[in-house]
CSV table of C-alpha atoms and ligand atoms in Angstrom, one decimal:
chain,number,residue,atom,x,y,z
A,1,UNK,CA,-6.7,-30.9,-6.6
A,2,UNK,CA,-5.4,-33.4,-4.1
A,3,UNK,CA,-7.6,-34.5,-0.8
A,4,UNK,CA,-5.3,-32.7,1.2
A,5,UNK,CA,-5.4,-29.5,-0.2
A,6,UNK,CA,-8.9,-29.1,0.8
A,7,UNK,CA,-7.9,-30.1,3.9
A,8,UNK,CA,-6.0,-27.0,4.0
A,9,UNK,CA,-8.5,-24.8,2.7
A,10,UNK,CA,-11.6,-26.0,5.2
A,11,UNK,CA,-9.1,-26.0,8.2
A,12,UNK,CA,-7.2,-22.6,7.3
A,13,UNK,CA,-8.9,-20.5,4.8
A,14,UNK,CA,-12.5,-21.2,5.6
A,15,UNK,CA,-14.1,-18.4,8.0
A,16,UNK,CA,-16.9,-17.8,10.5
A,17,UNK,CA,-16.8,-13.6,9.3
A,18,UNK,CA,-19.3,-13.1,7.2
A,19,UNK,CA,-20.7,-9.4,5.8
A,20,UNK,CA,-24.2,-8.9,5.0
A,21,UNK,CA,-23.7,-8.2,0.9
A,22,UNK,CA,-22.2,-11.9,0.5
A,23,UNK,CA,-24.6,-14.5,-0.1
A,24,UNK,CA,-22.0,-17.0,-1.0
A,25,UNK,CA,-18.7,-17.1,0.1
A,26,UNK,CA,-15.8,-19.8,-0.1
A,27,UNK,CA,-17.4,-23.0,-1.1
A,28,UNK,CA,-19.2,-23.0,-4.4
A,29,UNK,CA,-17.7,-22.1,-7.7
A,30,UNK,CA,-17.5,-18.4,-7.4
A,31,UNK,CA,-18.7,-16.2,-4.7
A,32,UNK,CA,-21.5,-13.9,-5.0
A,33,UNK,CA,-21.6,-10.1,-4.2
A,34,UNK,CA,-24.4,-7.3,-3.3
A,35,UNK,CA,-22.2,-3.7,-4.4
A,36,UNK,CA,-24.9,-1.1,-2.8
A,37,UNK,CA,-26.9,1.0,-5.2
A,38,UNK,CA,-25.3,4.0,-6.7
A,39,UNK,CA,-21.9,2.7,-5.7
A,40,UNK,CA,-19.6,0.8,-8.3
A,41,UNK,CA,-17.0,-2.2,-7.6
A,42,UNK,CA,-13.2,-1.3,-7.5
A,43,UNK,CA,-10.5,-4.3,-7.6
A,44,UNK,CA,-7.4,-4.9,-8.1
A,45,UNK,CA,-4.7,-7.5,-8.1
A,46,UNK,CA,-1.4,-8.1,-6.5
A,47,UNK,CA,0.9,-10.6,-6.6
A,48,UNK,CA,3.8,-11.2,-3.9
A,49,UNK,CA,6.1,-14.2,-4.5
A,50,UNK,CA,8.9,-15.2,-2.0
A,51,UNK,CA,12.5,-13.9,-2.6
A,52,UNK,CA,11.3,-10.9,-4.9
A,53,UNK,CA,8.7,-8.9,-3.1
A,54,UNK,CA,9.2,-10.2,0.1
A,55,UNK,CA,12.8,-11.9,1.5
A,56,UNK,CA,12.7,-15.8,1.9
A,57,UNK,CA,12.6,-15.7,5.6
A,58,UNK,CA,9.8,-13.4,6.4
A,59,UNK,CA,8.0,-14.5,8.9
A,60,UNK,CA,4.4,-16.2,7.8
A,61,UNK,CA,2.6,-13.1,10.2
A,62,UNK,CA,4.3,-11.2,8.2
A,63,UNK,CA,3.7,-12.1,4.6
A,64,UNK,CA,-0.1,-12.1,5.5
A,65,UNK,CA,-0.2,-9.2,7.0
A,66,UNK,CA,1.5,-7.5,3.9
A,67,UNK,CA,0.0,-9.2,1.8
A,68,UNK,CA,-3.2,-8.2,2.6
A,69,UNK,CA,-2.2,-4.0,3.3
A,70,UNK,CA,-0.5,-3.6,0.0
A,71,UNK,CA,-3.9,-4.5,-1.8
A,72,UNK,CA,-6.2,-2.4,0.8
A,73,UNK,CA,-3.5,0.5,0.1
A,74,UNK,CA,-4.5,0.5,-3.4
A,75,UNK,CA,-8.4,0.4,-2.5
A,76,UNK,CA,-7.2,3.6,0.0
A,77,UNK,CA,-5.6,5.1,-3.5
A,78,UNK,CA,-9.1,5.0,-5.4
A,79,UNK,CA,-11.5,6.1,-2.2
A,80,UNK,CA,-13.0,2.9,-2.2
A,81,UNK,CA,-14.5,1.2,1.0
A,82,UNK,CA,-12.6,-2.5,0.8
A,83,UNK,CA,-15.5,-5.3,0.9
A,84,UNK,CA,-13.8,-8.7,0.1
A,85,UNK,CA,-10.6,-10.1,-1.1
A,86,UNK,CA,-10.1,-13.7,-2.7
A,87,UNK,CA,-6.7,-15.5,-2.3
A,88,UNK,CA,-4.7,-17.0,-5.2
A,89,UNK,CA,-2.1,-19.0,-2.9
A,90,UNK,CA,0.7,-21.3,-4.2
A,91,UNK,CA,2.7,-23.4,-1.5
A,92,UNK,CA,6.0,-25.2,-2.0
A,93,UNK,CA,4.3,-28.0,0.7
A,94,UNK,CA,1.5,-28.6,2.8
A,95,UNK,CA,3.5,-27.4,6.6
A,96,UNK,CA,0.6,-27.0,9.1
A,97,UNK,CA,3.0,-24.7,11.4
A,98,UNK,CA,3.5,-22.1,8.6
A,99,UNK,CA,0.0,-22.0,7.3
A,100,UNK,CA,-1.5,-22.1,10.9
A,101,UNK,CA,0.6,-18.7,11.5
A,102,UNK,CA,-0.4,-17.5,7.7
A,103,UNK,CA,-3.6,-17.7,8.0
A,104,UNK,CA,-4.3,-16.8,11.8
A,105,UNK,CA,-2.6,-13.4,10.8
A,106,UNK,CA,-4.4,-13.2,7.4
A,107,UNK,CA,-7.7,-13.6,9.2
A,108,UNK,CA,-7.1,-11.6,11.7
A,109,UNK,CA,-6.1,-8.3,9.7
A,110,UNK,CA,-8.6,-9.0,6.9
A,111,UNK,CA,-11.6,-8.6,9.9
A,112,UNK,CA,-9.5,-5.7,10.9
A,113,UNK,CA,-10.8,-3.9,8.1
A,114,UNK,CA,-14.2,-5.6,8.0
A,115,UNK,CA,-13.5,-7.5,5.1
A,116,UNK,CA,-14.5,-11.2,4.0
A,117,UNK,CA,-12.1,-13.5,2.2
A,118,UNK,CA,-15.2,-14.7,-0.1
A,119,UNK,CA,-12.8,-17.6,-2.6
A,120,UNK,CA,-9.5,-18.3,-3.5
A,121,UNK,CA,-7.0,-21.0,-5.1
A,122,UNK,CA,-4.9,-23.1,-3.7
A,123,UNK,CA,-2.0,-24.9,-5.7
A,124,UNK,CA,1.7,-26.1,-5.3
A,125,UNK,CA,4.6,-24.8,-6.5
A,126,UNK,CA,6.8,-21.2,-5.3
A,127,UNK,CA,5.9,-19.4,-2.4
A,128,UNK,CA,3.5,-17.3,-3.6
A,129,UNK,CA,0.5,-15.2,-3.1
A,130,UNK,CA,-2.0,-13.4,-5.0
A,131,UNK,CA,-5.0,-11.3,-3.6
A,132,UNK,CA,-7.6,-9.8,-5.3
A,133,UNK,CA,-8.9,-6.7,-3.4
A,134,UNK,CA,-12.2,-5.6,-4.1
A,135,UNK,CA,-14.9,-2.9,-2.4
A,136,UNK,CA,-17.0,0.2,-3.3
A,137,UNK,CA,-16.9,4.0,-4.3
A,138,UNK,CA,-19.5,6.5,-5.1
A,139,UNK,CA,-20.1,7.1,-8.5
A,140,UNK,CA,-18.4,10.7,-8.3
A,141,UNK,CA,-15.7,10.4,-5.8
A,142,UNK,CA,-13.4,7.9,-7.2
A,143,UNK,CA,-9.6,9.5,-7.1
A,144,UNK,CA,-7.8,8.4,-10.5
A,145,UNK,CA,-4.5,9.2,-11.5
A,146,UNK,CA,-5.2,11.0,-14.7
A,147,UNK,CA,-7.2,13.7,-13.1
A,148,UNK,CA,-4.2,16.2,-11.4
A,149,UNK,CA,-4.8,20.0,-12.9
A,150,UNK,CA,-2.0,22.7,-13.2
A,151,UNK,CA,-2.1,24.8,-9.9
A,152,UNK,CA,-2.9,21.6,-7.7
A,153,UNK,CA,-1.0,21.4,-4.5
A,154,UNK,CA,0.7,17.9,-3.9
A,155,UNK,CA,0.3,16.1,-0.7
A,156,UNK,CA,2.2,12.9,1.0
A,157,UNK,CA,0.6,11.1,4.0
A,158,UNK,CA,3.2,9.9,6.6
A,159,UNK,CA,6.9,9.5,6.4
A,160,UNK,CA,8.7,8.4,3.4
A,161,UNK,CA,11.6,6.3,3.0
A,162,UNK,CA,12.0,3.9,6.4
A,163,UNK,CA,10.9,1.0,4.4
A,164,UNK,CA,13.4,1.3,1.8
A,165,UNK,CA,15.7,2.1,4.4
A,166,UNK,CA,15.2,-1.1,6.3
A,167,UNK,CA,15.4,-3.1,3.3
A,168,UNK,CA,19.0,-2.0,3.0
A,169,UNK,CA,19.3,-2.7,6.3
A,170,UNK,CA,18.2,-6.4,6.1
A,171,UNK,CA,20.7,-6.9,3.0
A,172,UNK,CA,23.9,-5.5,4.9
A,173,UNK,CA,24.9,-8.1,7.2
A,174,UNK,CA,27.2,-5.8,9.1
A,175,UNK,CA,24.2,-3.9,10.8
A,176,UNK,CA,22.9,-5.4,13.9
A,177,UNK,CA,19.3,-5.6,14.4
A,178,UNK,CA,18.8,-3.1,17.1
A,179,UNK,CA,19.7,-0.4,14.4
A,180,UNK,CA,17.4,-1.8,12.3
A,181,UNK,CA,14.4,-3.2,13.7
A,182,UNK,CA,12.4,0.1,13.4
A,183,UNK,CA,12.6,0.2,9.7
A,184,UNK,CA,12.3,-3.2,8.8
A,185,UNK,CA,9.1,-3.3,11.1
A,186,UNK,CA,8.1,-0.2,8.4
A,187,UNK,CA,9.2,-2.4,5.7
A,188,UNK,CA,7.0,-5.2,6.8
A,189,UNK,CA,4.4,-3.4,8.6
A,190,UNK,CA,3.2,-1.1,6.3
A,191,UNK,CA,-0.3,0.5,7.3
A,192,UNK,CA,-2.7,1.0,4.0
A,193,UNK,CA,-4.3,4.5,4.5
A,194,UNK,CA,-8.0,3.4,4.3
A,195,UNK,CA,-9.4,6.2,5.9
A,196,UNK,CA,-7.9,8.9,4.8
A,197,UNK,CA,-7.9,7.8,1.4
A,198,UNK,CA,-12.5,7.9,1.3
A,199,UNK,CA,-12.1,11.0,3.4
A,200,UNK,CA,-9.7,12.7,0.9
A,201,UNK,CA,-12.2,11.3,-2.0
A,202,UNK,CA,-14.4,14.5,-0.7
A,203,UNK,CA,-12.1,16.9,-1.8
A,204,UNK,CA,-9.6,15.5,-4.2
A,205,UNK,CA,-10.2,13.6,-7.5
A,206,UNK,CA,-6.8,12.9,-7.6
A,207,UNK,CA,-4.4,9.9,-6.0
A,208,UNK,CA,-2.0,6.7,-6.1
A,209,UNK,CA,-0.5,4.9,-3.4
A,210,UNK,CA,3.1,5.1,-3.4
A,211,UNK,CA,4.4,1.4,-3.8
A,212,UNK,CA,7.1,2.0,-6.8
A,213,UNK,CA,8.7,5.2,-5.0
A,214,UNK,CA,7.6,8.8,-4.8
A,215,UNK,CA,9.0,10.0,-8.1
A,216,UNK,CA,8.0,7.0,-10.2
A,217,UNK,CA,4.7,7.0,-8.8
A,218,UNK,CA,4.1,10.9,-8.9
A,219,UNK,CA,5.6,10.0,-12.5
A,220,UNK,CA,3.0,8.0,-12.9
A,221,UNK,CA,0.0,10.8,-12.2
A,222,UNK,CA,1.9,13.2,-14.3
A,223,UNK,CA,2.2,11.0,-17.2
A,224,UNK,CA,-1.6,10.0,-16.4
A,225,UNK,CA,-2.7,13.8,-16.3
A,226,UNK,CA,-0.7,15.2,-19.1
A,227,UNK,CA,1.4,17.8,-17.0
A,228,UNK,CA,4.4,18.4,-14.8
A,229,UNK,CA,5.3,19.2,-11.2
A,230,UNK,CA,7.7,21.1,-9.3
A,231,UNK,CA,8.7,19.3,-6.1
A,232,UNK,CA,10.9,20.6,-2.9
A,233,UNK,CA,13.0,18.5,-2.0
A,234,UNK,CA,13.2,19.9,2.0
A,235,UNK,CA,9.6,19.4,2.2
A,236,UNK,CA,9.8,15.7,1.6
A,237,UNK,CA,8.6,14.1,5.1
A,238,UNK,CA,11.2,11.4,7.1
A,239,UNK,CA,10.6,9.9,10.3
A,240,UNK,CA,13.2,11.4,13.3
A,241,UNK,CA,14.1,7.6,13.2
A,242,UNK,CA,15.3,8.7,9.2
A,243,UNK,CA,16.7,11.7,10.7
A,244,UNK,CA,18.7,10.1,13.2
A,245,UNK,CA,20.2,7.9,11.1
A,246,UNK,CA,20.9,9.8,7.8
A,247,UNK,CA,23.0,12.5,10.5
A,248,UNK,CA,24.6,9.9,11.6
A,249,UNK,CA,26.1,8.2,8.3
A,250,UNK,CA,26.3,12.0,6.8
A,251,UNK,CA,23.7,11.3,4.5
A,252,UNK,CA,21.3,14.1,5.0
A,253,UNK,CA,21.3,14.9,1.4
A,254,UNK,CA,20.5,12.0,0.3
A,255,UNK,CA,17.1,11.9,1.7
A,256,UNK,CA,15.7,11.3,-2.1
A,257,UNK,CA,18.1,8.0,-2.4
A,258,UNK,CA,15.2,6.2,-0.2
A,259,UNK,CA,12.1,7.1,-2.2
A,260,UNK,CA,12.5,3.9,-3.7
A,261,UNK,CA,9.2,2.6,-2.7
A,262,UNK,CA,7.5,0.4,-0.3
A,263,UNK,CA,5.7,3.4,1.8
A,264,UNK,CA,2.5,2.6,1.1
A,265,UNK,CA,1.3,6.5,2.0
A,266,UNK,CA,-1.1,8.2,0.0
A,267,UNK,CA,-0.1,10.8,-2.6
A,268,UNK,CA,-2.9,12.8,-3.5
A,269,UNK,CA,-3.0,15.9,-5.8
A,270,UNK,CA,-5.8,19.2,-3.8
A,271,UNK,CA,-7.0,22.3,-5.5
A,272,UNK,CA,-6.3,25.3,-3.8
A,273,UNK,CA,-9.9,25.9,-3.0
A,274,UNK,CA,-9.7,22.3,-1.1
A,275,UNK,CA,-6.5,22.9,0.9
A,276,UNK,CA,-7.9,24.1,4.3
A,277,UNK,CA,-10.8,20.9,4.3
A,278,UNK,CA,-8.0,18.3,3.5
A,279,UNK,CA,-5.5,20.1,6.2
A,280,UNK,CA,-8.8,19.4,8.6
A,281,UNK,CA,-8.9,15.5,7.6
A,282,UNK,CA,-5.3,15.2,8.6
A,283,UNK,CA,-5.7,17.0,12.0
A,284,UNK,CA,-8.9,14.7,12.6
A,285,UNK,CA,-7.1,11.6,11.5
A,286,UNK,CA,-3.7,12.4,13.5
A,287,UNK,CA,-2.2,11.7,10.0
A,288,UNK,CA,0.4,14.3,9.1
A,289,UNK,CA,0.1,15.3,5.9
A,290,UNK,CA,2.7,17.4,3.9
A,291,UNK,CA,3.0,19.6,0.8
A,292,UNK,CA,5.7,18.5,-1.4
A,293,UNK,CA,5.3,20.8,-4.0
A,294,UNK,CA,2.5,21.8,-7.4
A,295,UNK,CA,1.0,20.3,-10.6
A,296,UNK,CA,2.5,22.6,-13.4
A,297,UNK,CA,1.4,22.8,-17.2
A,298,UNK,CA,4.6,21.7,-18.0
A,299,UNK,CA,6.7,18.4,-18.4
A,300,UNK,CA,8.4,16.1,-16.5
A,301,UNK,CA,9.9,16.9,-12.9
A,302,UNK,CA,11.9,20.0,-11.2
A,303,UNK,CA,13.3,19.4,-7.8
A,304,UNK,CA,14.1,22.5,-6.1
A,305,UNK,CA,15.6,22.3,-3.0
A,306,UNK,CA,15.9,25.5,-1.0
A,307,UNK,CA,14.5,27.6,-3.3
A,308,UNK,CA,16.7,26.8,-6.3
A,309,UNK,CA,16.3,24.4,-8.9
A,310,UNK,CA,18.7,21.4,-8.8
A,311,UNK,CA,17.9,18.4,-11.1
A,312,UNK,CA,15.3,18.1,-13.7
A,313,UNK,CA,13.7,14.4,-14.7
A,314,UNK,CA,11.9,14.5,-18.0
A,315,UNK,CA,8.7,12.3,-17.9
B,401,ADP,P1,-12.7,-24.9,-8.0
B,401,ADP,O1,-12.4,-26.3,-8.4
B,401,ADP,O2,-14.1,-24.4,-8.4
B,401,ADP,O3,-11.6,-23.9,-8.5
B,401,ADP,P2,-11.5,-25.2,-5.5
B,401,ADP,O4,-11.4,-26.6,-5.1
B,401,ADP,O5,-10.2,-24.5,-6.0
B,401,ADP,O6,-12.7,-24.9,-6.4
B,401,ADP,O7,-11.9,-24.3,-4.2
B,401,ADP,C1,-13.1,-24.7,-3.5
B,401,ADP,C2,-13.6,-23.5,-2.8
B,401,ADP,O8,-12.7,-22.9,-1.9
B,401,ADP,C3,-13.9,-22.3,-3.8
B,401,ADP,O9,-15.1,-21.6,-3.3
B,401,ADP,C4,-12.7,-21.4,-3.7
B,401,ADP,O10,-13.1,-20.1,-4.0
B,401,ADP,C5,-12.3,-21.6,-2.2
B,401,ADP,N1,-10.8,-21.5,-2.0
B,401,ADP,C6,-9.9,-22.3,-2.5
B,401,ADP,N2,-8.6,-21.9,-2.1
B,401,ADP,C7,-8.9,-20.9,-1.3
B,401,ADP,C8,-8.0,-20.0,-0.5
B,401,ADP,N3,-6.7,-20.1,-0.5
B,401,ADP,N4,-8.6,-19.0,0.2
B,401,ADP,C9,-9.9,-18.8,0.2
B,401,ADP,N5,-10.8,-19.6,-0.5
B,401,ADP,C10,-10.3,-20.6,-1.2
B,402,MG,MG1,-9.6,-23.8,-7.8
């Protein structure tokens, strides 16, 4: 690696936060880690390269700050309590304006979360990032996708569909930004649902973050835990911002055309038993949380909308 490139990672991706379970951080060959007793490590990996998962102009604040909620949103998926993250990052060329606004915003959210950045790589080539996201879950309470049960009730955090929405938004070039700055901010602002995700961990064994869209990702539990759902479409949450709009361009049945990902809210899959505690969570948390429909011993999905069944996706 060239001189210069250290340069970059002493001056930008070195930090002064430091946790008490890391007795070596950036700066030797690999880090090394303390995971408390009775707890085990949960990581994951995420790559976001320029002009595919993000657009070419997003603003450096921006790409960090995404970078870094997407992989603490699937830690909030599993239950886990994030610890430390390395960064893989590859830069077309060394410009000090960019990475001093990348990495003032990485550090910044990362100790947010109380989270060290403990190693990394840094190369040339694409715009490109890759974070590894690691932290801790007790033994019985991680939430895995394969572990919905016929009868579960299905729950959404949040608001679907503003991020795909501003997406659209920032392709069409006849909209003018006013119209759109809410949902793009959504788009680029997603917030990873850390806390509820290790308070739900208490009373459900089952959840994914919804990155891919709601019905590919519930697709993903269902195919995980060998059954089917039934899902009402009215019950699907939208922001009034959604509203407002989807009124306006006569599009209010079309609310399912947006559930084309980005959301980054929990999906999560409660027993009936565990309703009432996980409807307490969500009144504690301020986070609304909303019943989309049930895990049935069957196949695939059935949208009903207003009591009557109107499209069926086999799994
Ligand atoms: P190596 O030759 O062992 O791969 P490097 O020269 O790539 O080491 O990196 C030196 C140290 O800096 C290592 O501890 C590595 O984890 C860390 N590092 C490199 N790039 C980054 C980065 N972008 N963010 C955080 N740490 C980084
Ligand atoms: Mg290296």
């Amino acid at each position: 690696m060239a001189d210069s490139e250290f340069d970059v990672i002493s001056k930008y991706f070195n930090t002064d936060f430091t946790r008490p379970d890391v007795s070596q951080g950036i700066g030797d060959d690999c880090a090394i880690l303390a995971v408390p007793e009775g707890q085990r490590l949960v990581a994951s990996v995420d790559t976001l390269i320029a002009g595919v998962h993000f657009p070419v102009d997003t603003s450096p604040e921006d790409i960090a700050y995404k970078a870094i909620a997407v992989n603490l949103s699937d830690l909030a998926a599993m239950g886990a309590e994030p610890a430390w993250f390395t960064l893989a990052i590859s830069l077309p060329a060394i410009e000090h304006d960019w990475l001093e606004a990348f990495s003032k915003s990485f550090h910044q959210t990362l100790e947010g979360y109380g989270v060290q950045l403990v190693g990394g790589d840094t190369t040339r080539g694409e715009l490109s990032i890759t974070i590894q996201a690691m932290g801790f879950v007790d033994v019985d309470l991680c939430m895995q996708r394969g572990n919905a049960q016929a009868g579960d009730r299905i729950y959404v955090s949040g608001c679907l569909g503003d991020a795909s929405l501003g997406l659209q938004l920032i392709q069409d070039e006849t909209r003018s930004s006013s119209e759109s700055d809410y949902f793009v901010e959504r788009l680029n602002r997603p917030v990873p649902r850390v806390e509820l995700g290790r308070s739900l961990s208490q009373y459900c064994s089952c959840a994914i973050d919804i990155s891919d869209g709601l019905f590919a990702d519930l697709g993903h539990i269902l195919e995980r835990s060998r059954r089917g759902a039934e899902i009402k479409l009215e019950n699907i949450p939208v922001s009034s911002q959604m509203k407002d709009y989807l009124d306006h361009e006569n599009k209010v049945s079309a609310i399912h055309e947006y559930m084309t990902g980005d959301d980054y809210e929990l999906l999560f899959t409660v027993s009936e038993a565990n309703e009432d505690a996980v409807k307490a969570i969500g009144e504690d948390l301020a986070m609304p949380l909303s019943c989309i429909g049930v895990i049935t011993e069957g196949e695939g999905i059935t949208f009903i909308n207003n009591g009557k069944v109107v499209y069926m996706k086999s799994s």
